[in-house]
Short mmCIF file of C-alpha atoms in Angstrom, two decimals:
data_model
loop_
_atom_site.label_atom_id
_atom_site.label_comp_id
_atom_site.label_asym_id
_atom_site.label_seq_id
_atom_site.Cartn_x
_atom_site.Cartn_y
_atom_site.Cartn_z
CA MET A 1 -53.94 7.86 -67.20
CA ARG A 2 -54.33 3.70 -67.09
CA ASN A 3 -56.19 4.09 -70.49
CA LYS A 4 -53.08 6.17 -71.89
CA SER A 5 -50.72 3.33 -70.37
CA HIS A 6 -52.56 0.85 -72.02
CA PHE A 7 -52.82 2.72 -75.51
CA SER A 8 -49.19 3.20 -75.33
CA LEU A 9 -48.67 -0.40 -74.88
CA LEU A 10 -50.78 -1.41 -77.50
CA LYS A 11 -49.11 0.99 -79.83
CA ALA A 12 -45.54 -0.66 -78.97
CA LEU A 13 -47.00 -4.06 -79.88
CA TRP A 14 -48.30 -2.87 -82.94
CA GLN A 15 -45.07 -1.00 -83.71
CA ILE A 16 -43.10 -4.16 -83.13
CA LYS A 17 -45.76 -5.91 -85.58
CA PHE A 18 -46.98 -8.54 -82.75
CA ILE A 19 -50.64 -7.67 -82.94
CA THR A 20 -50.85 -6.34 -86.57
CA PRO A 21 -53.22 -8.55 -88.68
CA LYS A 22 -50.20 -9.87 -90.64
CA GLY A 23 -48.43 -10.36 -87.35
CA LEU A 24 -50.88 -12.61 -85.67
CA PHE A 25 -50.93 -14.55 -89.19
CA THR A 26 -47.08 -14.57 -89.16
CA TRP A 27 -47.25 -16.22 -85.69
CA GLY A 28 -49.98 -18.74 -86.19
CA LYS A 29 -48.11 -19.68 -89.64
CA ALA A 30 -44.81 -19.97 -87.94
CA ILE A 31 -46.20 -22.46 -85.14
CA ARG A 32 -47.79 -24.70 -87.37
CA SER A 33 -44.57 -25.08 -89.21
CA GLU A 34 -42.35 -25.28 -86.39
CA GLY A 35 -44.51 -26.20 -83.47
CA VAL A 36 -44.41 -23.98 -80.35
CA SER A 37 -40.38 -23.71 -80.21
CA LEU A 38 -37.73 -21.21 -80.30
CA MET A 39 -37.49 -21.53 -84.39
CA ALA A 40 -41.39 -20.67 -84.77
CA LEU A 41 -39.87 -17.40 -82.79
CA LEU A 42 -37.12 -17.19 -85.35
CA ARG A 43 -39.30 -17.96 -88.29
CA PHE A 44 -41.80 -14.54 -87.34
CA SER A 45 -38.73 -12.56 -87.15
CA ALA A 46 -37.46 -13.85 -90.47
CA GLU A 47 -40.78 -13.31 -92.08
CA THR A 48 -41.16 -9.92 -90.59
CA TYR A 49 -37.81 -8.40 -90.80
CA PRO A 50 -36.16 -11.02 -93.94
CA ASN A 51 -33.57 -8.65 -95.21
CA LYS A 52 -33.12 -6.62 -91.93
CA LYS A 53 -29.66 -7.26 -90.25
CA ALA A 54 -30.06 -9.71 -87.26
CA LEU A 55 -26.60 -10.35 -85.98
CA ASN A 56 -23.21 -9.39 -86.09
CA SER A 57 -20.38 -11.69 -84.55
CA GLU A 58 -16.90 -11.25 -84.95
CA GLY A 59 -17.29 -9.56 -88.13
CA GLU A 60 -19.86 -11.69 -89.64
CA GLU A 61 -23.43 -10.16 -90.24
CA LEU A 62 -26.50 -12.47 -91.06
CA THR A 63 -30.01 -10.87 -92.09
CA TYR A 64 -33.18 -12.66 -90.37
CA ARG A 65 -33.56 -14.39 -93.66
CA GLN A 66 -30.18 -15.86 -93.71
CA LEU A 67 -30.26 -16.66 -89.89
CA LEU A 68 -33.55 -18.76 -90.44
CA GLU A 69 -31.99 -20.79 -93.44
CA GLN A 70 -28.83 -21.29 -91.38
CA ALA A 71 -30.70 -22.82 -88.19
CA TYR A 72 -32.57 -24.52 -90.40
CA ALA A 73 -29.79 -26.37 -92.17
CA LEU A 74 -28.05 -27.08 -88.92
CA ALA A 75 -30.88 -28.87 -87.48
CA SER A 76 -31.20 -31.15 -90.44
CA HIS A 77 -27.63 -31.79 -90.40
CA LEU A 78 -28.14 -32.60 -86.62
CA GLN A 79 -30.90 -35.01 -87.17
CA GLN A 80 -29.18 -36.62 -90.43
CA LYS A 81 -25.51 -37.15 -88.95
CA TYR A 82 -26.18 -37.59 -85.42
CA GLY A 83 -29.78 -38.77 -84.74
CA ILE A 84 -30.60 -35.78 -82.93
CA THR A 85 -34.36 -35.83 -82.70
CA GLU A 86 -37.14 -35.18 -79.98
CA GLY A 87 -36.43 -36.35 -76.45
CA SER A 88 -32.37 -36.46 -77.19
CA LYS A 89 -29.85 -34.50 -74.97
CA VAL A 90 -27.65 -32.12 -76.71
CA THR A 91 -25.30 -29.94 -74.43
CA LEU A 92 -23.52 -26.24 -75.85
CA LEU A 93 -20.73 -25.56 -74.39
CA CYS A 94 -19.19 -22.27 -76.40
CA ARG A 95 -18.54 -18.82 -76.00
CA ASN A 96 -20.82 -16.49 -77.82
CA HIS A 97 -20.94 -16.20 -81.56
CA THR A 98 -23.08 -17.28 -84.71
CA GLN A 99 -22.93 -21.34 -84.34
CA ALA A 100 -23.95 -20.69 -80.60
CA VAL A 101 -27.03 -18.96 -81.45
CA LEU A 102 -27.69 -21.27 -84.49
CA SER A 103 -27.39 -24.45 -82.49
CA ILE A 104 -30.14 -22.98 -79.63
CA PHE A 105 -32.83 -22.74 -82.35
CA ALA A 106 -31.75 -25.85 -84.30
CA VAL A 107 -31.75 -28.04 -81.16
CA SER A 108 -35.22 -26.57 -79.96
CA ARG A 109 -36.82 -27.40 -82.96
CA LEU A 110 -35.69 -30.97 -83.02
CA GLY A 111 -37.66 -31.28 -79.76
CA ALA A 112 -34.19 -32.07 -78.02
CA HIS A 113 -33.50 -31.05 -74.43
CA LEU A 114 -30.46 -28.57 -74.47
CA TYR A 115 -28.15 -28.05 -72.01
CA LEU A 116 -26.23 -24.50 -71.66
CA LEU A 117 -23.05 -25.07 -70.13
CA ASN A 118 -20.55 -22.52 -68.27
CA SER A 119 -17.66 -22.29 -70.63
CA ASP A 120 -15.51 -21.43 -67.62
CA LEU A 121 -15.95 -25.18 -66.36
CA SER A 122 -12.90 -27.03 -66.04
CA ALA A 123 -12.25 -30.49 -67.59
CA GLN A 124 -12.90 -31.92 -64.02
CA GLN A 125 -15.96 -30.03 -63.44
CA LEU A 126 -17.40 -31.21 -66.85
CA SER A 127 -16.43 -34.90 -66.02
CA ASP A 128 -18.15 -34.61 -62.93
CA LEU A 129 -21.62 -33.05 -64.86
CA SER A 130 -21.10 -35.94 -67.47
CA SER A 131 -21.25 -38.50 -64.99
CA LYS A 132 -24.04 -37.09 -62.81
CA ASN A 133 -26.16 -36.57 -66.11
CA LYS A 134 -26.10 -39.96 -68.00
CA GLY A 135 -27.70 -39.85 -71.80
CA TYR A 136 -26.23 -36.64 -73.40
CA GLN A 137 -26.19 -37.38 -77.01
CA LEU A 138 -24.20 -34.96 -78.23
CA TRP A 139 -21.76 -32.35 -77.24
CA ILE A 140 -21.57 -29.14 -79.39
CA THR A 141 -17.99 -27.26 -78.23
CA ASP A 142 -15.62 -24.95 -79.44
CA SER A 143 -12.12 -26.30 -80.16
CA ASP A 144 -10.26 -24.66 -77.38
CA LEU A 145 -12.20 -25.48 -74.54
CA PRO A 146 -11.66 -28.31 -72.33
CA PHE A 147 -11.73 -32.03 -73.82
CA VAL A 148 -14.93 -33.80 -73.12
CA LYS A 149 -15.64 -37.59 -73.41
CA GLY A 150 -18.70 -38.67 -75.44
CA ARG A 151 -19.71 -37.80 -78.96
CA VAL A 152 -18.56 -34.32 -79.56
CA VAL A 153 -18.84 -32.01 -82.73
CA THR A 154 -17.28 -28.58 -82.72
CA THR A 155 -18.53 -25.25 -83.61
CA GLU A 156 -15.66 -24.75 -86.07
CA GLU A 157 -16.88 -27.91 -87.84
CA LEU A 158 -20.50 -26.86 -87.73
CA SER A 159 -19.39 -23.14 -89.32
CA THR A 160 -18.05 -24.99 -92.55
CA LEU A 161 -21.67 -26.67 -93.37
CA PRO A 162 -23.64 -25.41 -96.21
CA SER A 163 -25.79 -22.47 -95.30
CA THR A 164 -29.00 -24.24 -96.67
CA ASN A 165 -30.52 -27.55 -96.78
CA HIS A 166 -33.83 -27.91 -98.07
CA THR A 167 -34.47 -31.41 -96.32
CA ALA A 168 -38.01 -31.30 -94.31
CA LEU A 169 -37.97 -31.95 -90.66
CA PRO A 170 -39.95 -34.12 -88.84
CA LYS A 171 -43.20 -32.38 -87.10
CA VAL A 172 -42.87 -31.16 -83.39
CA ALA A 173 -45.64 -30.03 -80.88
CA ARG A 174 -43.46 -28.30 -78.74
CA GLY A 175 -39.80 -27.66 -78.95
CA GLY A 176 -37.40 -29.07 -76.56
CA ILE A 177 -36.77 -28.26 -72.85
CA ILE A 178 -33.56 -25.66 -72.38
CA SER A 179 -31.72 -26.33 -69.12
CA VAL A 180 -29.31 -23.20 -67.65
CA LEU A 181 -27.16 -24.28 -65.06
CA SER A 182 -27.19 -21.92 -62.18
CA GLY A 183 -24.70 -21.47 -59.30
CA GLY A 184 -21.70 -21.43 -61.41
CA SER A 185 -19.54 -19.12 -59.35
CA SER A 186 -20.23 -21.27 -56.47
CA GLY A 187 -19.69 -24.45 -58.00
CA HIS A 188 -22.97 -26.00 -56.31
CA TYR A 189 -25.06 -26.07 -59.85
CA THR A 190 -28.93 -26.10 -60.03
CA GLU A 191 -30.88 -26.90 -62.93
CA ALA A 192 -33.19 -24.15 -64.19
CA SER A 193 -35.12 -25.64 -67.12
CA ARG A 194 -37.95 -24.21 -69.34
CA LYS A 195 -40.17 -25.52 -71.98
CA PRO A 196 -41.13 -22.98 -74.97
CA SER A 197 -44.29 -21.20 -74.45
CA THR A 198 -46.25 -18.89 -76.53
CA THR A 199 -47.06 -16.49 -73.78
CA ALA A 200 -44.18 -16.93 -71.12
CA PHE A 201 -42.01 -14.33 -72.49
CA LEU A 202 -44.64 -11.70 -72.74
CA PRO A 203 -44.80 -10.38 -69.18
CA PRO A 204 -40.75 -9.30 -69.32
CA LEU A 205 -41.39 -8.24 -72.84
CA LEU A 206 -44.33 -5.98 -72.04
CA ALA A 207 -41.98 -4.45 -68.79
CA LEU A 208 -39.25 -3.35 -71.62
CA LEU A 209 -41.73 -2.15 -73.86
CA ARG A 210 -43.68 -0.25 -70.88
CA GLN A 211 -41.29 0.93 -68.67
CA ILE A 212 -38.04 1.03 -70.89
CA GLY A 213 -39.78 1.74 -74.36
CA ILE A 214 -37.22 -0.94 -75.75
CA HIS A 215 -38.88 -0.87 -78.91
CA GLN A 216 -37.87 2.76 -80.13
CA GLN A 217 -34.21 1.31 -80.48
CA GLN A 218 -32.75 -0.70 -82.97
CA SER A 219 -29.45 -2.00 -82.07
CA VAL A 220 -28.46 -4.06 -78.95
CA TYR A 221 -25.17 -5.39 -77.88
CA ILE A 222 -24.84 -8.26 -75.69
CA PRO A 223 -21.56 -9.12 -73.96
CA LEU A 224 -23.16 -11.42 -71.97
CA PRO A 225 -22.82 -15.26 -72.34
CA LEU A 226 -25.78 -16.70 -73.87
CA PHE A 227 -25.47 -20.00 -71.31
CA HIS A 228 -26.14 -17.07 -68.74
CA GLY A 229 -30.14 -16.44 -68.10
CA PHE A 230 -29.85 -12.85 -68.62
CA GLY A 231 -27.81 -13.40 -71.36
CA LEU A 232 -30.34 -16.11 -73.24
CA ALA A 233 -33.30 -13.86 -72.23
CA THR A 234 -31.95 -10.77 -73.69
CA LEU A 235 -30.99 -12.52 -76.97
CA LEU A 236 -34.33 -14.14 -77.37
CA ILE A 237 -36.62 -11.13 -76.85
CA SER A 238 -34.24 -8.82 -79.28
CA LEU A 239 -34.62 -11.57 -81.88
CA ALA A 240 -38.46 -11.44 -81.46
CA MET A 241 -38.41 -7.68 -81.88
CA GLY A 242 -36.51 -7.36 -84.90
CA LYS A 243 -32.93 -5.75 -83.06
CA GLN A 244 -29.83 -6.06 -84.77
CA ILE A 245 -27.78 -7.76 -82.20
CA TRP A 246 -23.93 -7.51 -81.56
CA LEU A 247 -22.26 -10.51 -80.01
CA THR A 248 -18.76 -11.05 -78.56
CA LYS A 249 -16.79 -14.31 -77.54
CA HIS A 250 -15.15 -12.25 -74.60
CA PHE A 251 -15.72 -9.21 -72.63
CA SER A 252 -13.28 -6.98 -73.92
CA SER A 253 -13.71 -3.29 -72.67
CA SER A 254 -11.74 -1.64 -75.47
CA GLU A 255 -13.35 -3.70 -78.34
CA THR A 256 -16.61 -2.87 -76.81
CA LEU A 257 -16.28 0.89 -76.89
CA HIS A 258 -14.97 0.29 -80.69
CA SER A 259 -17.94 -1.71 -81.85
CA ILE A 260 -20.58 0.94 -80.05
CA LYS A 261 -19.13 3.69 -81.84
CA THR A 262 -18.57 2.10 -84.77
CA GLY A 263 -22.02 0.30 -84.98
CA GLU A 264 -23.65 3.59 -83.56
CA ILE A 265 -25.40 0.89 -81.07
CA GLU A 266 -28.30 2.35 -78.94
CA VAL A 267 -28.75 -0.52 -76.53
CA LEU A 268 -25.98 -1.83 -74.00
CA ILE A 269 -26.95 -4.97 -71.95
CA VAL A 270 -24.65 -5.78 -69.13
CA VAL A 271 -23.42 -7.03 -65.73
CA PRO A 272 -22.71 -3.49 -63.54
CA SER A 273 -18.86 -4.67 -62.75
CA MET A 274 -18.29 -3.84 -66.67
CA ILE A 275 -19.82 -0.39 -66.23
CA PRO A 276 -16.38 1.24 -64.74
CA ARG A 277 -14.26 -0.69 -66.82
CA LEU A 278 -15.95 0.83 -69.79
CA LEU A 279 -16.04 4.27 -68.58
CA GLN A 280 -12.59 4.23 -67.21
CA HIS A 281 -10.88 4.57 -70.73
CA PRO A 282 -10.03 7.92 -72.26
CA ASN A 283 -13.01 9.74 -74.06
CA ALA A 284 -15.41 6.65 -73.02
CA SER A 285 -18.30 9.22 -73.16
CA GLY A 286 -17.64 9.98 -76.68
CA GLN A 287 -17.25 6.52 -77.82
CA LEU A 288 -20.63 5.63 -76.19
CA ALA A 289 -22.63 8.69 -77.10
CA SER A 290 -24.84 6.78 -79.55
CA LEU A 291 -26.03 4.81 -76.29
CA GLN A 292 -29.56 5.50 -75.47
CA THR A 293 -30.38 2.75 -72.76
CA ILE A 294 -28.26 0.74 -70.58
CA ILE A 295 -29.60 -2.19 -68.90
CA THR A 296 -27.88 -4.00 -65.89
CA GLY A 297 -28.49 -7.30 -64.33
CA GLY A 298 -27.38 -10.66 -63.47
CA ASP A 299 -25.44 -9.03 -60.28
CA ARG A 300 -25.42 -6.15 -57.87
CA LEU A 301 -25.51 -2.38 -59.20
CA THR A 302 -23.53 -0.34 -56.33
CA LEU A 303 -23.95 3.19 -55.96
CA THR A 304 -20.67 4.16 -57.27
CA GLN A 305 -21.51 2.48 -60.82
CA ALA A 306 -24.69 4.01 -61.12
CA HIS A 307 -23.63 7.39 -60.54
CA LEU A 308 -20.58 7.04 -62.48
CA CYS A 309 -22.78 6.00 -65.43
CA LEU A 310 -25.42 8.63 -64.91
CA LYS A 311 -22.74 11.37 -64.54
CA GLU A 312 -20.56 10.17 -67.44
CA LEU A 313 -23.47 9.65 -69.74
CA PRO A 314 -26.22 12.12 -68.70
CA ASN A 315 -28.26 11.52 -71.80
CA THR A 316 -28.71 7.92 -71.38
CA GLN A 317 -31.12 6.16 -69.48
CA LEU A 318 -29.84 3.66 -66.96
CA PHE A 319 -32.02 0.66 -65.80
CA ASN A 320 -31.63 -2.02 -63.31
CA LEU A 321 -33.01 -5.41 -63.61
CA TYR A 322 -33.26 -8.38 -61.07
CA GLY A 323 -34.22 -11.86 -61.38
CA THR A 324 -32.99 -15.69 -60.75
CA SER A 325 -32.21 -18.10 -63.09
CA GLU A 326 -35.47 -20.15 -61.43
CA ALA A 327 -37.71 -17.42 -61.55
CA GLY A 328 -36.74 -15.31 -64.68
CA PHE A 329 -36.54 -11.54 -64.53
CA PHE A 330 -39.26 -9.96 -62.05
CA MET A 331 -37.95 -6.86 -60.96
CA LEU A 332 -36.92 -3.58 -62.71
CA ALA A 333 -35.84 -0.32 -61.21
CA THR A 334 -35.98 2.82 -63.47
CA SER A 335 -33.62 5.46 -64.51
CA GLU A 336 -35.36 8.21 -62.52
CA GLU A 337 -35.15 5.98 -59.39
CA LEU A 338 -31.54 5.31 -59.73
CA ARG A 339 -30.93 9.06 -59.77
CA LYS A 340 -32.54 9.46 -56.69
CA ALA A 341 -30.75 6.98 -54.78
CA THR A 342 -28.34 8.69 -52.13
CA THR A 343 -26.95 5.54 -50.04
CA GLU A 344 -27.95 2.39 -51.82
CA ILE A 345 -29.37 1.45 -55.10
CA PRO A 346 -32.56 -0.45 -54.89
CA ILE A 347 -33.27 -3.47 -57.10
CA GLY A 348 -36.54 -2.48 -58.32
CA ARG A 349 -40.14 -3.16 -58.23
CA PRO A 350 -42.24 -6.17 -59.13
CA ILE A 351 -42.95 -5.89 -62.67
CA LYS A 352 -46.87 -6.92 -63.43
CA GLY A 353 -47.86 -10.29 -63.15
CA VAL A 354 -45.19 -11.08 -60.32
CA ALA A 355 -46.24 -11.81 -56.74
CA CYS A 356 -43.54 -11.28 -53.98
CA LYS A 357 -43.25 -11.48 -50.15
CA ILE A 358 -40.18 -10.88 -47.66
CA ASN A 359 -40.22 -14.34 -45.31
CA ASN A 360 -39.32 -13.84 -41.77
CA PRO A 361 -38.65 -10.68 -41.49
CA SER A 362 -36.23 -8.79 -38.72
CA PRO A 363 -37.32 -6.38 -37.01
CA GLN A 364 -35.61 -4.09 -39.21
CA GLY A 365 -37.65 -5.67 -42.24
CA VAL A 366 -34.99 -7.67 -43.77
CA GLY A 367 -35.82 -11.18 -44.34
CA GLU A 368 -35.92 -13.80 -47.37
CA LEU A 369 -37.29 -12.76 -50.86
CA TRP A 370 -39.93 -15.29 -52.02
CA VAL A 371 -41.46 -14.85 -55.66
CA ALA A 372 -44.12 -16.52 -57.50
CA SER A 373 -44.50 -15.95 -61.33
CA LYS A 374 -46.03 -17.91 -64.45
CA TRP A 375 -42.84 -17.65 -66.41
CA ALA A 376 -40.70 -19.35 -63.82
CA MET A 377 -38.78 -22.50 -64.71
CA SER A 378 -41.02 -25.51 -65.58
CA SER A 379 -41.53 -27.15 -62.19
CA ARG A 380 -42.06 -23.84 -60.57
CA GLN A 381 -44.47 -21.71 -62.63
CA GLY A 382 -47.00 -19.83 -60.46
CA LYS A 383 -45.62 -21.04 -57.41
CA TRP A 384 -43.78 -19.43 -54.33
CA GLN A 385 -40.16 -20.31 -54.21
CA ALA A 386 -36.99 -19.01 -52.29
CA THR A 387 -34.63 -16.72 -54.18
CA GLY A 388 -31.83 -17.15 -51.06
CA ASP A 389 -31.47 -13.15 -51.43
CA LEU A 390 -32.14 -10.91 -48.11
CA VAL A 391 -34.14 -7.75 -48.93
CA TYR A 392 -35.71 -4.88 -47.23
CA ARG A 393 -38.82 -2.99 -48.82
CA ASP A 394 -39.36 0.50 -47.99
CA PRO A 395 -42.61 2.54 -47.96
CA GLN A 396 -42.28 3.56 -51.23
CA GLY A 397 -42.23 -0.33 -52.61
CA LEU A 398 -38.86 -0.59 -53.53
CA TYR A 399 -36.59 -3.21 -52.91
CA TYR A 400 -32.99 -3.50 -51.52
CA HIS A 401 -30.78 -6.25 -51.66
CA ARG A 402 -29.23 -7.09 -48.13
CA GLY A 403 -26.70 -10.09 -48.91
CA ARG A 404 -27.04 -13.66 -49.59
CA ALA A 405 -28.55 -16.24 -47.00
CA ASP A 406 -25.90 -18.51 -48.00
CA ARG A 407 -23.18 -16.33 -47.75
CA MET A 408 -23.03 -15.72 -43.96
CA VAL A 409 -19.80 -16.55 -41.87
CA VAL A 410 -18.76 -16.41 -38.29
CA CYS A 411 -15.83 -14.63 -37.23
CA GLY A 412 -14.88 -14.48 -33.41
CA GLY A 413 -18.55 -15.19 -32.51
CA GLU A 414 -19.73 -12.38 -35.05
CA ASN A 415 -22.14 -13.06 -38.02
CA ILE A 416 -20.86 -11.38 -41.31
CA HIS A 417 -22.85 -11.48 -44.41
CA LEU A 418 -20.10 -11.03 -47.12
CA ASP A 419 -22.39 -9.82 -49.65
CA HIS A 420 -23.27 -6.91 -46.94
CA LEU A 421 -20.10 -6.42 -46.39
CA GLU A 422 -18.87 -5.95 -50.08
CA MET A 423 -22.44 -3.46 -50.53
CA VAL A 424 -20.93 -1.16 -47.68
CA VAL A 425 -17.33 -1.32 -49.28
CA GLU A 426 -18.58 -0.58 -52.63
CA GLN A 427 -20.34 2.62 -50.94
CA HIS A 428 -17.10 4.41 -51.11
CA PRO A 429 -16.57 6.82 -53.72
CA LEU A 430 -13.31 5.92 -54.77
CA ILE A 431 -14.07 2.32 -55.18
CA ALA A 432 -15.44 0.14 -58.39
CA THR A 433 -16.18 -3.41 -57.30
CA ALA A 434 -14.97 -5.39 -54.06
CA ARG A 435 -15.15 -8.96 -53.35
CA ALA A 436 -15.03 -10.36 -49.45
CA PHE A 437 -14.03 -13.97 -48.79
CA THR A 438 -13.05 -16.28 -45.58
CA ILE A 439 -9.81 -16.85 -44.51
CA ASP A 440 -8.85 -19.42 -41.92
CA ASN A 441 -7.36 -18.00 -38.78
CA PRO A 442 -6.26 -19.79 -35.60
CA THR A 443 -7.39 -17.07 -33.28
CA LEU A 444 -10.97 -16.26 -34.81
CA GLY A 445 -11.73 -19.31 -36.54
CA ASN A 446 -12.39 -17.32 -39.72
CA SER A 447 -11.45 -13.86 -40.77
CA ILE A 448 -12.17 -11.65 -43.60
CA GLY A 449 -10.04 -10.89 -46.81
CA LEU A 450 -10.97 -7.93 -49.52
CA GLU A 451 -10.02 -7.64 -52.98
CA ILE A 452 -10.64 -4.41 -53.94
CA GLU A 453 -10.68 -2.59 -57.22
CA LEU A 454 -10.15 1.25 -57.34
CA ILE A 455 -11.85 3.53 -60.10
CA GLU A 456 -8.54 5.24 -60.52
CA LYS A 457 -5.16 2.99 -59.38
CA GLY A 458 -3.67 4.42 -56.56
CA ALA A 459 -6.28 6.65 -55.56
CA LEU A 460 -6.56 5.02 -51.94
CA SER A 461 -4.39 3.67 -49.69
CA GLU A 462 -5.12 0.76 -47.17
CA GLU A 463 -4.73 3.13 -44.08
CA SER A 464 -7.20 5.54 -45.21
CA PHE A 465 -9.98 2.67 -46.29
CA ARG A 466 -9.48 0.98 -42.72
CA GLU A 467 -10.01 4.37 -41.08
CA TRP A 468 -12.97 4.67 -43.41
CA ILE A 469 -14.61 1.31 -42.76
CA LYS A 470 -14.24 1.23 -38.69
CA GLU A 471 -17.02 3.72 -38.86
CA LYS A 472 -19.31 1.55 -41.35
CA VAL A 473 -19.05 -1.92 -39.84
CA PRO A 474 -18.15 -2.91 -36.02
CA TYR A 475 -16.25 -6.09 -37.21
CA SER A 476 -13.51 -4.29 -38.75
CA SER A 477 -10.75 -6.10 -36.97
CA ALA A 478 -11.91 -9.05 -38.78
CA LEU A 479 -10.54 -7.71 -41.91
CA THR A 480 -7.20 -9.17 -41.80
CA GLN A 481 -6.45 -9.04 -45.46
CA ILE A 482 -6.87 -6.21 -47.89
CA VAL A 483 -6.15 -6.38 -51.52
CA PHE A 484 -5.88 -3.52 -54.11
CA LYS A 485 -6.40 -5.06 -57.41
CA GLU A 486 -8.54 -5.53 -60.53
CA VAL A 487 -10.93 -8.18 -59.37
CA THR A 488 -11.05 -11.17 -61.40
CA LEU A 489 -14.56 -11.96 -62.94
CA THR A 490 -16.14 -14.87 -64.39
CA SER A 491 -17.26 -14.88 -67.80
CA THR A 492 -20.73 -13.94 -66.70
CA GLY A 493 -19.32 -10.57 -65.10
CA LYS A 494 -19.70 -11.94 -61.62
CA ARG A 495 -17.23 -11.91 -58.86
CA PRO A 496 -15.98 -15.63 -58.22
CA SER A 497 -17.35 -17.53 -55.42
CA SER A 498 -15.79 -16.65 -51.87
CA GLY A 499 -14.22 -20.00 -50.83
CA ILE A 500 -12.02 -20.30 -47.58
CA THR A 501 -8.33 -19.33 -48.33
CA HIS A 502 -6.04 -21.37 -46.15
#
């Protein structure tokens, strides 16, 4: 069985031309030309799939050759006009579009340190970040986003540049560091940084090949922002395999359905909360008929969301990925495992090359998940690191999420994990998404509020819900505010942070 699995994997790597003689030669040539940078990856794909469509964004299409030419032209412009060189600091503050993709490759090729910032940040948050991180040499930003102090060039201005520039770029041994600021929904940021590597992306790629078979599909739709670690990783792996990638500035369920239908897209990468918003449209299953694979990640997949997807799209495979910005993607739950789930959805099993352990487990086996992997952020490669997630492992080796260690509040002497409460609420078959938050309470100190998004508006009353939740949690009296509404999501598709409401 193992030999058969290895043969299938080698066949997949051959199919995407990674280990063919020509492919190995092309990789070597790309690295000699561009150093160990993201531009080397793009050059490999451009020489392997030159005339294949690479990117579709807001109606603009580019082939792999055109994408490389324009990324090279942008790198030359950034070097000549703005003096961006090895060691410079550049921030990218924009939504998903062609210029965002070009900027990522151009800055990496120059050896500069690239910071990917959340486009939801307010002007005050940007000012605070700027004051804490001195030395940003250039801000690349969309013109309609908050004004920032410093040297700024807009993506609209960059889009008017000539698409080719034959000025030679200086040699670099390695591309610049790429930093993603995680924790944006809470307002407390940590920096997850990675150096370009010739091998770091291989374990996640091999998992996608071995367990998902993504090499068999040709087109990928990515509504996730590129400043999100999951979105960026999906973009890079898709480009490495020569996929046609569809990007959108904003997630719109109706526009997504239209694009998937007209483009006959085969792979959809989503945050779980997007699933019910897509499927609530009339004839959504017909518009999504071309989809062979849906991959979720970046947030918790609920039982209702998974079963709704599997019911409405029975011919589509659903996979759940789990990871962190610091450690990268390292767990995967297969479509078969998700179909078998009856009470809660597993976050998956560790992929090959990952070590996981549960630290200080309770008598019920729940504890904080720690992970070690070779493709974690630069300072933590191969080292044990805490994820902040509470998990449980069943006898079959599947892991289940039990909340965040840092989202526990005390209400009337009762310890309440807000993540766990959300998971319990989302087990209700009529509920799509829930968000729990704390409220100042003169009697209890804190009480709990809930925002609940129903699959069908008006399908559940507050009285019926309170009767149901009473049987599920011992602290239902602490739920002093329940609001039925569409839960507002950040641009990454996550629930906003659960701050205290006064």
